[in-house]
PDB file of C-alpha atoms and ligand atoms in Angstrom:
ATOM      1  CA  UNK A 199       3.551 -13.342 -29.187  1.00 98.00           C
ATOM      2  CA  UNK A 200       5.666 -11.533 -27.295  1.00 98.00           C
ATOM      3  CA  UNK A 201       6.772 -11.998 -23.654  1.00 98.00           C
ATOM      4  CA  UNK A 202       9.729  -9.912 -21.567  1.00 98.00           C
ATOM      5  CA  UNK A 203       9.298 -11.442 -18.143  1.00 98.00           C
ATOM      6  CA  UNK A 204      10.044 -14.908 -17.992  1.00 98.00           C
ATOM      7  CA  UNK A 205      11.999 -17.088 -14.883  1.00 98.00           C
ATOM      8  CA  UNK A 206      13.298 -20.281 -14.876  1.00 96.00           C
ATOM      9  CA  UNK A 207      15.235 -22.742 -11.989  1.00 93.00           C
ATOM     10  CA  UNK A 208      18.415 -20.444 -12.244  1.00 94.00           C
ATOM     11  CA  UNK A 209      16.663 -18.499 -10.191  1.00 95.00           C
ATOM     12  CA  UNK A 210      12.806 -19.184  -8.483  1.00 93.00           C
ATOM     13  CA  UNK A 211      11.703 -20.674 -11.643  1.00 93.00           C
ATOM     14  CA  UNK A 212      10.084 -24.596 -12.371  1.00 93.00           C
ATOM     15  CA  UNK A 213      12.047 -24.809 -15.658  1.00 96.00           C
ATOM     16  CA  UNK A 214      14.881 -25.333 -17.238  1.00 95.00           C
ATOM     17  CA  UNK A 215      16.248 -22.782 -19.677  1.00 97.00           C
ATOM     18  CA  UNK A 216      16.056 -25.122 -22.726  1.00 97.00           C
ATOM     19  CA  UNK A 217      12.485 -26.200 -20.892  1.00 98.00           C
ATOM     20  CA  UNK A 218      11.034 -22.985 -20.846  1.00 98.00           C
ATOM     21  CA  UNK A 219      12.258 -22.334 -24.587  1.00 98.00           C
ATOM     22  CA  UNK A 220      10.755 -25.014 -25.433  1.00 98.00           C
ATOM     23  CA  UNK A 221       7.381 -24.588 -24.160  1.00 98.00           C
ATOM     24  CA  UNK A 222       7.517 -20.769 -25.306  1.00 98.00           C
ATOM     25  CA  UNK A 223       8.027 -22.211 -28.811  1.00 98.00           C
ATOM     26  CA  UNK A 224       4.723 -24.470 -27.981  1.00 98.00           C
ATOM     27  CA  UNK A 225       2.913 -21.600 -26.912  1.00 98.00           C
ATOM     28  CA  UNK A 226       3.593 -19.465 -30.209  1.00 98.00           C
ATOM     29  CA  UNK A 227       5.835 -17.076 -28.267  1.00 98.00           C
ATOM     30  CA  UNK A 228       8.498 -15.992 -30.646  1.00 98.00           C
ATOM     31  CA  UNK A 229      10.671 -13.600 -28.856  1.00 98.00           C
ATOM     32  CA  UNK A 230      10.963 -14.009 -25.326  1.00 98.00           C
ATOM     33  CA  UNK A 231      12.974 -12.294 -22.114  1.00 98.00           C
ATOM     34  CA  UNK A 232      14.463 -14.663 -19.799  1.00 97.00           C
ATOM     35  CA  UNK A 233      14.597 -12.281 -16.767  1.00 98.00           C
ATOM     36  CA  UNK A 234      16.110 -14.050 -13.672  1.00 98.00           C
ATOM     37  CA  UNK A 235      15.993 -12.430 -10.304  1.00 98.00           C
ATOM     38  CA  UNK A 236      19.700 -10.901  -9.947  1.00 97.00           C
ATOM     39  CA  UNK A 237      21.359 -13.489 -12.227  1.00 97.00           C
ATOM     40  CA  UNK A 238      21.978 -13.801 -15.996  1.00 95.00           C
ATOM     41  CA  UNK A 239      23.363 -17.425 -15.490  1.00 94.00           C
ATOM     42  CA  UNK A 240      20.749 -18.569 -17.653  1.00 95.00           C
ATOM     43  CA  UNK A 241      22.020 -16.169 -21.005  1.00 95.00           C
ATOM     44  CA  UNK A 242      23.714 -18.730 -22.294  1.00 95.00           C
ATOM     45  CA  UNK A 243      21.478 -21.678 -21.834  1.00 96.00           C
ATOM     46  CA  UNK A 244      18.448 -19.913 -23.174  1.00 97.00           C
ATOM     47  CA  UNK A 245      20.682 -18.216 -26.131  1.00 97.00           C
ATOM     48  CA  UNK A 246      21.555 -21.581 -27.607  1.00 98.00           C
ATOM     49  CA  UNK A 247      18.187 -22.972 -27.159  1.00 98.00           C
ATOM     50  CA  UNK A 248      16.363 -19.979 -28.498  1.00 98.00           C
ATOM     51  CA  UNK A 249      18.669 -19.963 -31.809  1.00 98.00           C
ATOM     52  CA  UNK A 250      18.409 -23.748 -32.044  1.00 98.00           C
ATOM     53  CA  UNK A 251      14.424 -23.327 -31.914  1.00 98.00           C
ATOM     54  CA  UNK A 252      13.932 -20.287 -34.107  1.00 98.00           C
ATOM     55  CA  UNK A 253      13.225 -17.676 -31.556  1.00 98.00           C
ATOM     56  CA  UNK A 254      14.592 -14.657 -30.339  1.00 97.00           C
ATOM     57  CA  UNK A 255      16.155 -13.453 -27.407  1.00 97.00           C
ATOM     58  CA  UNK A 256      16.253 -10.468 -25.269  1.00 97.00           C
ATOM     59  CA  UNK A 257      19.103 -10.843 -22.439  1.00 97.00           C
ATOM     60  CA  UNK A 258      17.312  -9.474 -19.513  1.00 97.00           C
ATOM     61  CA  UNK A 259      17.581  -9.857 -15.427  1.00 98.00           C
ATOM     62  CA  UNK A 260      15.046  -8.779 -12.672  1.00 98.00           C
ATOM     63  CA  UNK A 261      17.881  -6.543 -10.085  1.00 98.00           C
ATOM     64  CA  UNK A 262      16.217  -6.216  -6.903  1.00 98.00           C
ATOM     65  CA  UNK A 263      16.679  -2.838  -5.008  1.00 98.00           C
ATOM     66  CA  UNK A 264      15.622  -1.820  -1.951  1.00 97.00           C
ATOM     67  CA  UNK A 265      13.189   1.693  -0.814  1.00 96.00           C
ATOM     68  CA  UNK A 266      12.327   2.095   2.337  1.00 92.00           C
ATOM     69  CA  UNK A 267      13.259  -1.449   3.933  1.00 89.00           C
ATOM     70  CA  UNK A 268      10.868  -2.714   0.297  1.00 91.00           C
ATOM     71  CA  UNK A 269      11.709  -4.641  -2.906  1.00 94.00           C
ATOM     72  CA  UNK A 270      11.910  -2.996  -5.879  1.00 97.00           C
ATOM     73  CA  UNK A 271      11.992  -4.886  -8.947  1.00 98.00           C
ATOM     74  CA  UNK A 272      14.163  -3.095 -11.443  1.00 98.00           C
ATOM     75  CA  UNK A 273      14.309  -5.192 -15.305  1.00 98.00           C
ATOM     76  CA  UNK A 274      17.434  -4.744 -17.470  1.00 98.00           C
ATOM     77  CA  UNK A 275      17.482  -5.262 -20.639  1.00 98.00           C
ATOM     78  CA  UNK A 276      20.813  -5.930 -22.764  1.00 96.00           C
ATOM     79  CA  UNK A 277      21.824  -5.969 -26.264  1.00 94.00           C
ATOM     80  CA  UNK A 278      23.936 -10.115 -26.588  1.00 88.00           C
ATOM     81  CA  UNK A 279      27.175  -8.739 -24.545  1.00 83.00           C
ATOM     82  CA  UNK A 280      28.713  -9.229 -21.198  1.00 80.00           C
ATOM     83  CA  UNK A 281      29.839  -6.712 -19.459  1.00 82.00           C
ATOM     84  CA  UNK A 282      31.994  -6.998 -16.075  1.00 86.00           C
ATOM     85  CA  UNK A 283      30.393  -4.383 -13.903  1.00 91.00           C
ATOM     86  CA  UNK A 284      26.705  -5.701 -14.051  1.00 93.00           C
ATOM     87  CA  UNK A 285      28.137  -9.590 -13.510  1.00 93.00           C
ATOM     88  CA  UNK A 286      30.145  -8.260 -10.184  1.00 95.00           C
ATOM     89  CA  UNK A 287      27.082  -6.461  -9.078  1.00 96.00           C
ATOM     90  CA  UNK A 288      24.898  -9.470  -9.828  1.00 96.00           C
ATOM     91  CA  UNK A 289      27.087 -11.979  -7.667  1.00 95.00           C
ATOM     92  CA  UNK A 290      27.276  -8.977  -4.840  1.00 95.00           C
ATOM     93  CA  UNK A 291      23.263  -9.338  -4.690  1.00 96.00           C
ATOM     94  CA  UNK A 292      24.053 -13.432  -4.382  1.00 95.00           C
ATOM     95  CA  UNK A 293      26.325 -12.859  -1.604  1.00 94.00           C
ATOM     96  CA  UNK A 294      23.692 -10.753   0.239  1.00 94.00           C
ATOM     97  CA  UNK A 295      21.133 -13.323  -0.770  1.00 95.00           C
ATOM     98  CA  UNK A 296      22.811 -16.571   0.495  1.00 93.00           C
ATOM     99  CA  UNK A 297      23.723 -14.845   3.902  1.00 94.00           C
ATOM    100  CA  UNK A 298      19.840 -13.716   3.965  1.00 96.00           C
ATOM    101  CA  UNK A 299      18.943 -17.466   3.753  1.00 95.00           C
ATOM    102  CA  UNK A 300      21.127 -18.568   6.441  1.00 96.00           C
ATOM    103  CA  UNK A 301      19.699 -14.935   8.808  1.00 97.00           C
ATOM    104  CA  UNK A 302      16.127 -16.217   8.026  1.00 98.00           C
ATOM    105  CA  UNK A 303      17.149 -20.624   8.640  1.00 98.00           C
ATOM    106  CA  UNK A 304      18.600 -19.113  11.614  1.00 98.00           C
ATOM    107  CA  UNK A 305      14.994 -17.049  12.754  1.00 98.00           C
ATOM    108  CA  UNK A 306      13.025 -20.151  11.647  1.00 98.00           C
ATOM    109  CA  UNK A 307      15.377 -22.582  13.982  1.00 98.00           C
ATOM    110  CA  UNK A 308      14.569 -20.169  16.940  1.00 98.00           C
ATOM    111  CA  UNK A 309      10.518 -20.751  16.141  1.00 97.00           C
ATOM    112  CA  UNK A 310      10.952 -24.449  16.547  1.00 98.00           C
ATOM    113  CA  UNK A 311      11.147 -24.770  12.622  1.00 98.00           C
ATOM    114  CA  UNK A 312      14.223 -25.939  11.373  1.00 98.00           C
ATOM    115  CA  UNK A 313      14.982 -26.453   8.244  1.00 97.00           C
ATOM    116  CA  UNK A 314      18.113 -27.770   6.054  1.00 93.00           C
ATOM    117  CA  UNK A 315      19.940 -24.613   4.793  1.00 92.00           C
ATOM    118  CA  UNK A 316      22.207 -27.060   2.563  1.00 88.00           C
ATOM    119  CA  UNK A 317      19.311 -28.500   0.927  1.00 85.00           C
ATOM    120  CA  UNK A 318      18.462 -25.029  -0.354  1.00 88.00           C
ATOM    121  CA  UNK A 319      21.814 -23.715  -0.925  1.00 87.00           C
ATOM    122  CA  UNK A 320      22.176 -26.937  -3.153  1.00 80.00           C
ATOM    123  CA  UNK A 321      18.462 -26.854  -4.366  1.00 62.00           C
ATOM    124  CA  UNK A 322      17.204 -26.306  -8.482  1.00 53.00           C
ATOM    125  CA  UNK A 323      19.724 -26.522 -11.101  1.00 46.00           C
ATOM    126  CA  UNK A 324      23.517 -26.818  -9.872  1.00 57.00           C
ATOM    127  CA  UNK A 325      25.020 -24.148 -11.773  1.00 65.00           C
ATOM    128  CA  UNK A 326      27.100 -21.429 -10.833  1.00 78.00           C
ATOM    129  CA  UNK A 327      25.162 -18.033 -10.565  1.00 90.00           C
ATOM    130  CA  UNK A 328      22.143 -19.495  -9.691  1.00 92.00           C
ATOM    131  CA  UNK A 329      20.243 -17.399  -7.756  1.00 94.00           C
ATOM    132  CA  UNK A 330      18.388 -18.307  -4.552  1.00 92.00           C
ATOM    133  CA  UNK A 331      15.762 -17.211  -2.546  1.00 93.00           C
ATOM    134  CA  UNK A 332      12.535 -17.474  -0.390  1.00 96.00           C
ATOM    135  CA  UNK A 333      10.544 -19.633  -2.747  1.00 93.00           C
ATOM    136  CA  UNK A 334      13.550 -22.017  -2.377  1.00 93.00           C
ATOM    137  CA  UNK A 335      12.993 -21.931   1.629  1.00 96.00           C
ATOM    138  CA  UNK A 336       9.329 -22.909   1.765  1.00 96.00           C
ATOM    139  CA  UNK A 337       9.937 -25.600  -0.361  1.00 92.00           C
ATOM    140  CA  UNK A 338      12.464 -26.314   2.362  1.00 95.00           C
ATOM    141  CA  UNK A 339       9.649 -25.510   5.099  1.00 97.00           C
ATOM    142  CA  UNK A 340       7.080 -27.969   2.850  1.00 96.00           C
ATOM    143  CA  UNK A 341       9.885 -30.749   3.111  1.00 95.00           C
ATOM    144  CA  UNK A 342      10.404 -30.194   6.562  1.00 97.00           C
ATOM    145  CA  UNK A 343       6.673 -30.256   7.564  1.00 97.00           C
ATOM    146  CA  UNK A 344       6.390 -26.603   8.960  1.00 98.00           C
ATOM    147  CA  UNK A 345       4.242 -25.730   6.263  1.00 98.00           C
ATOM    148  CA  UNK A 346       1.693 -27.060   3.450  1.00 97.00           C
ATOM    149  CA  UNK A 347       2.146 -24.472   0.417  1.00 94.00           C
ATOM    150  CA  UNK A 348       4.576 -21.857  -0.568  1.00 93.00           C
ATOM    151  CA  UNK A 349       1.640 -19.375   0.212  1.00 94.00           C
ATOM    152  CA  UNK A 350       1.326 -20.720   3.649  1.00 97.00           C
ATOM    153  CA  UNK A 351       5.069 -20.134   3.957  1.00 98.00           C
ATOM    154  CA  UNK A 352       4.856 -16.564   2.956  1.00 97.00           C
ATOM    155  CA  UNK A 353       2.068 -15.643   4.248  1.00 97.00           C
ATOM    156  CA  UNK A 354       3.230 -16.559   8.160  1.00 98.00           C
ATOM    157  CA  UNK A 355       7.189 -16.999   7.937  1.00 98.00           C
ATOM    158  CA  UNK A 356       8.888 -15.681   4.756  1.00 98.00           C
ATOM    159  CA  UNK A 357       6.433 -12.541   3.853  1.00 95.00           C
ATOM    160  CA  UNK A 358       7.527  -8.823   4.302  1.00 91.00           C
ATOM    161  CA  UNK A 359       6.976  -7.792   8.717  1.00 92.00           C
ATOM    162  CA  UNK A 360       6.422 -12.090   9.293  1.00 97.00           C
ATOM    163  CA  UNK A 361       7.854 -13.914  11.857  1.00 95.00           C
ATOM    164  CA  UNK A 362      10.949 -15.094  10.144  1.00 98.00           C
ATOM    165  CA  UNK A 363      11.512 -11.964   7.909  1.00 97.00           C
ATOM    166  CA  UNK A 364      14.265 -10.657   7.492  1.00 96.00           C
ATOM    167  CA  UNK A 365      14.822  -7.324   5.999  1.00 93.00           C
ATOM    168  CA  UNK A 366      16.705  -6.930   2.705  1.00 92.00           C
ATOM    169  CA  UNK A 367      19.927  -5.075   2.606  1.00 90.00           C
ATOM    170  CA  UNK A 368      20.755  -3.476  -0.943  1.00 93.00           C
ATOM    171  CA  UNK A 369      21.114  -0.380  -3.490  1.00 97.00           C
ATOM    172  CA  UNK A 370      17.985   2.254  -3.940  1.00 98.00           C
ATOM    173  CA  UNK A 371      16.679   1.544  -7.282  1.00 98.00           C
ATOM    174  CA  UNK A 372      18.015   4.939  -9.009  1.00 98.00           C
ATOM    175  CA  UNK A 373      21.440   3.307  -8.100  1.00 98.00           C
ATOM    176  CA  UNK A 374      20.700   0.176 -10.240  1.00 98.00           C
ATOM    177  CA  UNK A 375      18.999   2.155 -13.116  1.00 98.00           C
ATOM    178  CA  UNK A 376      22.322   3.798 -13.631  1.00 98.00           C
ATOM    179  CA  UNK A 377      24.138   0.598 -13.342  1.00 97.00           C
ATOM    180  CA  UNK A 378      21.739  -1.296 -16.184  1.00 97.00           C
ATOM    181  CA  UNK A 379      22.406   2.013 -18.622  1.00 96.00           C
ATOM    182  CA  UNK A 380      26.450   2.239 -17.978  1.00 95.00           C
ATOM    183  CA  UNK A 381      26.155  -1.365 -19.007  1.00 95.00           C
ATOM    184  CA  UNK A 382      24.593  -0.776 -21.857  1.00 94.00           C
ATOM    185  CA  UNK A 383      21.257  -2.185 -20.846  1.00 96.00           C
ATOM    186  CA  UNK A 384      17.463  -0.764 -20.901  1.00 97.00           C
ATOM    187  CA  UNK A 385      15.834  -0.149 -17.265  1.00 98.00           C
ATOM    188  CA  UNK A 386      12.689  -0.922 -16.974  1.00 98.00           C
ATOM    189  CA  UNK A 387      10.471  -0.412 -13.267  1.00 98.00           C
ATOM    190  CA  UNK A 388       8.555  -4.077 -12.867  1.00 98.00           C
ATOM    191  CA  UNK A 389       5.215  -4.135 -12.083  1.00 98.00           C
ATOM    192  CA  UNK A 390       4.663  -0.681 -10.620  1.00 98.00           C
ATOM    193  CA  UNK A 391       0.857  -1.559 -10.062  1.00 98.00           C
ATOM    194  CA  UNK A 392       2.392  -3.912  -7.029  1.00 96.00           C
ATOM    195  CA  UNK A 393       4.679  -1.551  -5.909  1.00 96.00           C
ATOM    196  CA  UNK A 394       2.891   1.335  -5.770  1.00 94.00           C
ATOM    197  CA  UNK A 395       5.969   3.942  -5.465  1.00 97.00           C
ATOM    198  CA  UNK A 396       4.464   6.062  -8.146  1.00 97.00           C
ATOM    199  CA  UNK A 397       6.027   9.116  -6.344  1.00 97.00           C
ATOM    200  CA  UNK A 398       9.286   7.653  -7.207  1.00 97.00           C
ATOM    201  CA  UNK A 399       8.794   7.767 -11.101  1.00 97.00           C
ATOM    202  CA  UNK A 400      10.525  10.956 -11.587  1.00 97.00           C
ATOM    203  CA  UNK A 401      13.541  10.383  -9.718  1.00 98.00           C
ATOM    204  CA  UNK A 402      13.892   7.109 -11.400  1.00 98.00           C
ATOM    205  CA  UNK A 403      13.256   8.673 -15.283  1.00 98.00           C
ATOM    206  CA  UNK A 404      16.026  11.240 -13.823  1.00 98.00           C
ATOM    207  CA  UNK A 405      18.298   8.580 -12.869  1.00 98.00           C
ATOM    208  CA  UNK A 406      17.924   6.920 -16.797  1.00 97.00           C
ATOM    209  CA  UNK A 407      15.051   4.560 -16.289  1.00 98.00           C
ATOM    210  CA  UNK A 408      13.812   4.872 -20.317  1.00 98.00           C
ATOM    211  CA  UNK A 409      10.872   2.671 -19.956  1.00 98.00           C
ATOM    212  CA  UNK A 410       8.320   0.726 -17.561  1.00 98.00           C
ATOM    213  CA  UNK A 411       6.473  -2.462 -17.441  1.00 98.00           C
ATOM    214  CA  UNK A 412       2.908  -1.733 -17.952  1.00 98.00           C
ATOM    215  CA  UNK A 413       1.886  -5.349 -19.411  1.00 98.00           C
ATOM    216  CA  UNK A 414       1.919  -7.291 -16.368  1.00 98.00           C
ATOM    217  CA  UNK A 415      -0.161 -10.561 -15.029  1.00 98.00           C
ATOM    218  CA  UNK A 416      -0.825  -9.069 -11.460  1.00 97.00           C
ATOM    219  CA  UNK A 417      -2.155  -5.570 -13.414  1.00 98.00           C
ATOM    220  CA  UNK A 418      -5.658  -5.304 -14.034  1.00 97.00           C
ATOM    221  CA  UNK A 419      -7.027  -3.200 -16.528  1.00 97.00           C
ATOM    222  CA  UNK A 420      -7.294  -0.291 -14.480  1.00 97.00           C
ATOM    223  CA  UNK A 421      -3.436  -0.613 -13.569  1.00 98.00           C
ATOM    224  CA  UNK A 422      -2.503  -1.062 -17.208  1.00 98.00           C
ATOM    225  CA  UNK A 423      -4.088   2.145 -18.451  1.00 98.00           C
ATOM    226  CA  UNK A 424      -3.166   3.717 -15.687  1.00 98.00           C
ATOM    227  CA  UNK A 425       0.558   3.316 -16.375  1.00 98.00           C
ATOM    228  CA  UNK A 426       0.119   3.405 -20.170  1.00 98.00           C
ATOM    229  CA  UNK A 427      -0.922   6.987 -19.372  1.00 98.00           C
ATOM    230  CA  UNK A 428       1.729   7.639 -17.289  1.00 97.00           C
ATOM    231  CA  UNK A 429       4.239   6.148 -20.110  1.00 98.00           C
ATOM    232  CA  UNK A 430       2.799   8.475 -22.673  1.00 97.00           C
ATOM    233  CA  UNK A 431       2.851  11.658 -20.443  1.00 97.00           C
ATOM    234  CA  UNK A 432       6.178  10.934 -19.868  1.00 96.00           C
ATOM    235  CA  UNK A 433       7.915   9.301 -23.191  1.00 96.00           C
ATOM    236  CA  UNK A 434       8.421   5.864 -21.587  1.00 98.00           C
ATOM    237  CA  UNK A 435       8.815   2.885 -23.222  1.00 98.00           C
ATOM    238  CA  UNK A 436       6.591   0.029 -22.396  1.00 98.00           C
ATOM    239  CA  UNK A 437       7.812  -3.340 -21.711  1.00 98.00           C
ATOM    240  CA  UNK A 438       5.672  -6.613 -20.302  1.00 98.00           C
ATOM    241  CA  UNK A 439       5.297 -10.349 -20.144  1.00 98.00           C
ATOM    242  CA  UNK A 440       3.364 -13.084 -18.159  1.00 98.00           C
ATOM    243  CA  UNK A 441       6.241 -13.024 -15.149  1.00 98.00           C
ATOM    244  CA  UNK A 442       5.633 -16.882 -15.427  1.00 98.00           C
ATOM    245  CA  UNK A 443       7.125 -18.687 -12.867  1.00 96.00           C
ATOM    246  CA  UNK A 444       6.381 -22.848 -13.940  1.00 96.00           C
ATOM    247  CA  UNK A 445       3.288 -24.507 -14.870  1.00 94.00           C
ATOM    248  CA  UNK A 446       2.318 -25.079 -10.837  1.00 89.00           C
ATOM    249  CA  UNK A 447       3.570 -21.416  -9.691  1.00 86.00           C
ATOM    250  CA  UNK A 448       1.590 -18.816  -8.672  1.00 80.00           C
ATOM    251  CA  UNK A 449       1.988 -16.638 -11.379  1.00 86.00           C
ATOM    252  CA  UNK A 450       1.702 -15.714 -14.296  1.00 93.00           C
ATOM    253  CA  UNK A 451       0.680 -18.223 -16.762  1.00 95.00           C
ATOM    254  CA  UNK A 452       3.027 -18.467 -20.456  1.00 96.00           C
ATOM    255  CA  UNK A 453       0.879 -16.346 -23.120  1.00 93.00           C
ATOM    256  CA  UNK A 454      -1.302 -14.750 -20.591  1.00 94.00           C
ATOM    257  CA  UNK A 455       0.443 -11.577 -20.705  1.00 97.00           C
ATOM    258  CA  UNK A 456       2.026 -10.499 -23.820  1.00 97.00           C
ATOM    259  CA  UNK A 457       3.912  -6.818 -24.976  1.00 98.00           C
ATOM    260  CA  UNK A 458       1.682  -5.550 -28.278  1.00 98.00           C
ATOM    261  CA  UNK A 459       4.426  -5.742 -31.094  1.00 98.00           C
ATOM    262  CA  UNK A 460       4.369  -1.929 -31.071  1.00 98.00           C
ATOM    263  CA  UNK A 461       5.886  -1.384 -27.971  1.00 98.00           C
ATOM    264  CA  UNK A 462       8.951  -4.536 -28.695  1.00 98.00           C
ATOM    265  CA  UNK A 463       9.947  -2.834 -32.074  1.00 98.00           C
ATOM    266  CA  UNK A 464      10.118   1.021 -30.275  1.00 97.00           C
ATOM    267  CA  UNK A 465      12.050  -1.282 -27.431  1.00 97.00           C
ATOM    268  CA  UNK A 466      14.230  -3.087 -30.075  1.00 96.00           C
ATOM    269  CA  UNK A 467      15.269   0.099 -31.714  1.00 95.00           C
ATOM    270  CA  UNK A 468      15.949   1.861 -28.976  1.00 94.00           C
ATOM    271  CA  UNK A 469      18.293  -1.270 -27.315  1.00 92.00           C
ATOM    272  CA  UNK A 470      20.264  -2.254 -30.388  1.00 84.00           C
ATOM    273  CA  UNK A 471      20.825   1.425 -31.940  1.00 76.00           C
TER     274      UNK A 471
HETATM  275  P1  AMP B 285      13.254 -13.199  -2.648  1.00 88.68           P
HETATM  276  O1  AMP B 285      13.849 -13.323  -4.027  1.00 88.68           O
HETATM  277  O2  AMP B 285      13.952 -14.007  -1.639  1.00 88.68           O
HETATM  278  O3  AMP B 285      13.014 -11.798  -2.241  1.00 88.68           O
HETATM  279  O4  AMP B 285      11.785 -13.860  -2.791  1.00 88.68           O
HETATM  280  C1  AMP B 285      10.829 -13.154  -3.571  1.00 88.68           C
HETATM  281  C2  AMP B 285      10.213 -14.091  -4.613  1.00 88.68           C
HETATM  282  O5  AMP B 285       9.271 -14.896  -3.961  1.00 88.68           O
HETATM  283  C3  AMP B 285       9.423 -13.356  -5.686  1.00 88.68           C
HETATM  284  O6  AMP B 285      10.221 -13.135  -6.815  1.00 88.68           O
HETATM  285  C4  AMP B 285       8.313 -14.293  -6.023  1.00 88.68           C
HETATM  286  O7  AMP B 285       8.664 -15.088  -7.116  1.00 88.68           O
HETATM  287  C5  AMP B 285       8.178 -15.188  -4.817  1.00 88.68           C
HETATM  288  N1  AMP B 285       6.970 -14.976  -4.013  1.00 88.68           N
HETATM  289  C6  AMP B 285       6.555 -13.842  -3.412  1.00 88.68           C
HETATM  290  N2  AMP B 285       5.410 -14.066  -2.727  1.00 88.68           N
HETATM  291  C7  AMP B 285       5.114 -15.380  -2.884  1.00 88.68           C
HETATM  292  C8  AMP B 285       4.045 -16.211  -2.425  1.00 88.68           C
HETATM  293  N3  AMP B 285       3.051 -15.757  -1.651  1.00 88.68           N
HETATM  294  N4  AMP B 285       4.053 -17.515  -2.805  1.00 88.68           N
HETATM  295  C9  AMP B 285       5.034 -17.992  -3.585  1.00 88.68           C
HETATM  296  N5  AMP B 285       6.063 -17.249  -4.056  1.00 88.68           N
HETATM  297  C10 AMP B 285       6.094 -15.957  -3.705  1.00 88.68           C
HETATM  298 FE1   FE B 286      10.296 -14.594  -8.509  1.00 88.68          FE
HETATM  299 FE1   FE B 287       9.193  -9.144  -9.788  1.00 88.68          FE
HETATM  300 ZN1   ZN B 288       9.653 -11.558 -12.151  1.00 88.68          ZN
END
């Protein structure tokens, strides 16, 4: 099996790098994406484990971008180097993320819900380029008391228009299509189904964007063919994984979601030409 959207702790993730490896191996997945949200602090980490276990990696990261005062999830996919530009960018978006969390500690003080900002500045795996974001706060709200769940946290606090939202600052997503293709990488638009920006397709595909995730655990069947036609109309690659988050998250589970070995080899050839 096949899966191109995986997280682990180095950014909003449950596990480890060599964790998640390891339970992809259990799982029968044999090539996998390790696809942190604006971070590839994890490359290495998964690399090693991957080659120790027999499996193969794609480098990938989830870049967020912002439309309209909206996320947009933009994947990159990379052939096993590092390149300078994409790694500045990256820790720009952990700048902007780490003053975000102190903008939305300081809202949540002001609604009688304090929380400790070090504990989630410090929280997950200690390792430099760690990502962080909301997930990290609820937990911060569930140790505090404020709330019971991460759900309960989003859906009240941390959630887009909330009470202790705070709008993301950040590049339009044609912006970090070029930037995944000047490094080298393979854009791909996550989960479009959620976003529902399908207006914006064209500009993206003009901006680079070769491919888009139509395998997706929060598409249903309608959304997949949907977007499979749209792929085909418009010679798009297809990419797609579970988006697992950890055994408890609520996501994606590991093997629920899979890319149809079709689509990886057109993907493979295409990324390591
Ligand atoms: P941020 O990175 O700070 O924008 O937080 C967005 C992340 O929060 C997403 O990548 C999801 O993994 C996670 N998320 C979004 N909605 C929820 C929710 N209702 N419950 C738990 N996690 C969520
Ligand atoms: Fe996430
Ligand atoms: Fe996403
Ligand atoms: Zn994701």
């Amino acid at each position: 099996m096949i899966d191109l959207h995986l997280h682990t702790n180095v950014s909003d993730g449950q596990d480890t790098p060599a964790e998640l490896v390891e339970r992809c191996r259990a799982r029968g997945i044999r090539v996998l994406s390790v696809t942190d949200h604006d971070t590839t602090a994890g490359w290495d980490a998964t690399a090693a484990a991957s080659a120790a276990a027999g499996l193969t990696l794609v480098r990938g990261v989830e870049v967020t971008a912002v439309l309209d005062g909206r996320d947009v999830h933009v994947l990159g996919y990379f052939p096993p180097i590092r390149v300078p530009i994409l790694d500045e960018f990256l820790a720009e978006q952990r700048q902007h993320r780490i003053r975000r969390v102190h903008a939305i500690a300081d809202r949540l003080a002001a609604l009688g819900k304090p929380i400790d900002v070090n504990a989630v500045l410090c929280s997950g795996a200690r390792h430099a380029g760690r990502s962080i974001g909301r997930p990290r706060i609820a937990d911060a709200m569930i140790a505090a008391g404020h709330v019971a769940s991460r759900d309960q946290a989003f859906a009240e606090y941390l959630g887009t228009g909330c009470l202790a939202f705070v709008p993301r600052t950040g590049a339009p997503p044609e912006e970090v299509v070029e930037l995944i293709s000047s490094s080298g990488g393979l854009a791909s638009l996550a989960h479009p189904g959620l976003l529902d920006r399908d207006d914006r397709l064209p500009s993206l595909i003009v901006a680079g964007m070769p491919a888009i995730e139509v395998f997706h655990s929060d598409h249903d069947a309608e959304m997949r063919a949907r977007y499979q036609r749209l792929a085909r109309a418009s010679g798009l690659l297809m990419t797609g994984g579970s988006d697992y988050h950890g055994e408890t998250a609520a996501h994606g589970q590991l093997g629920g979601v899979t890319l149809p070995e079709e689509h990886y080899q057109a993907l493979r050839e295409r990324l390591f030409a």
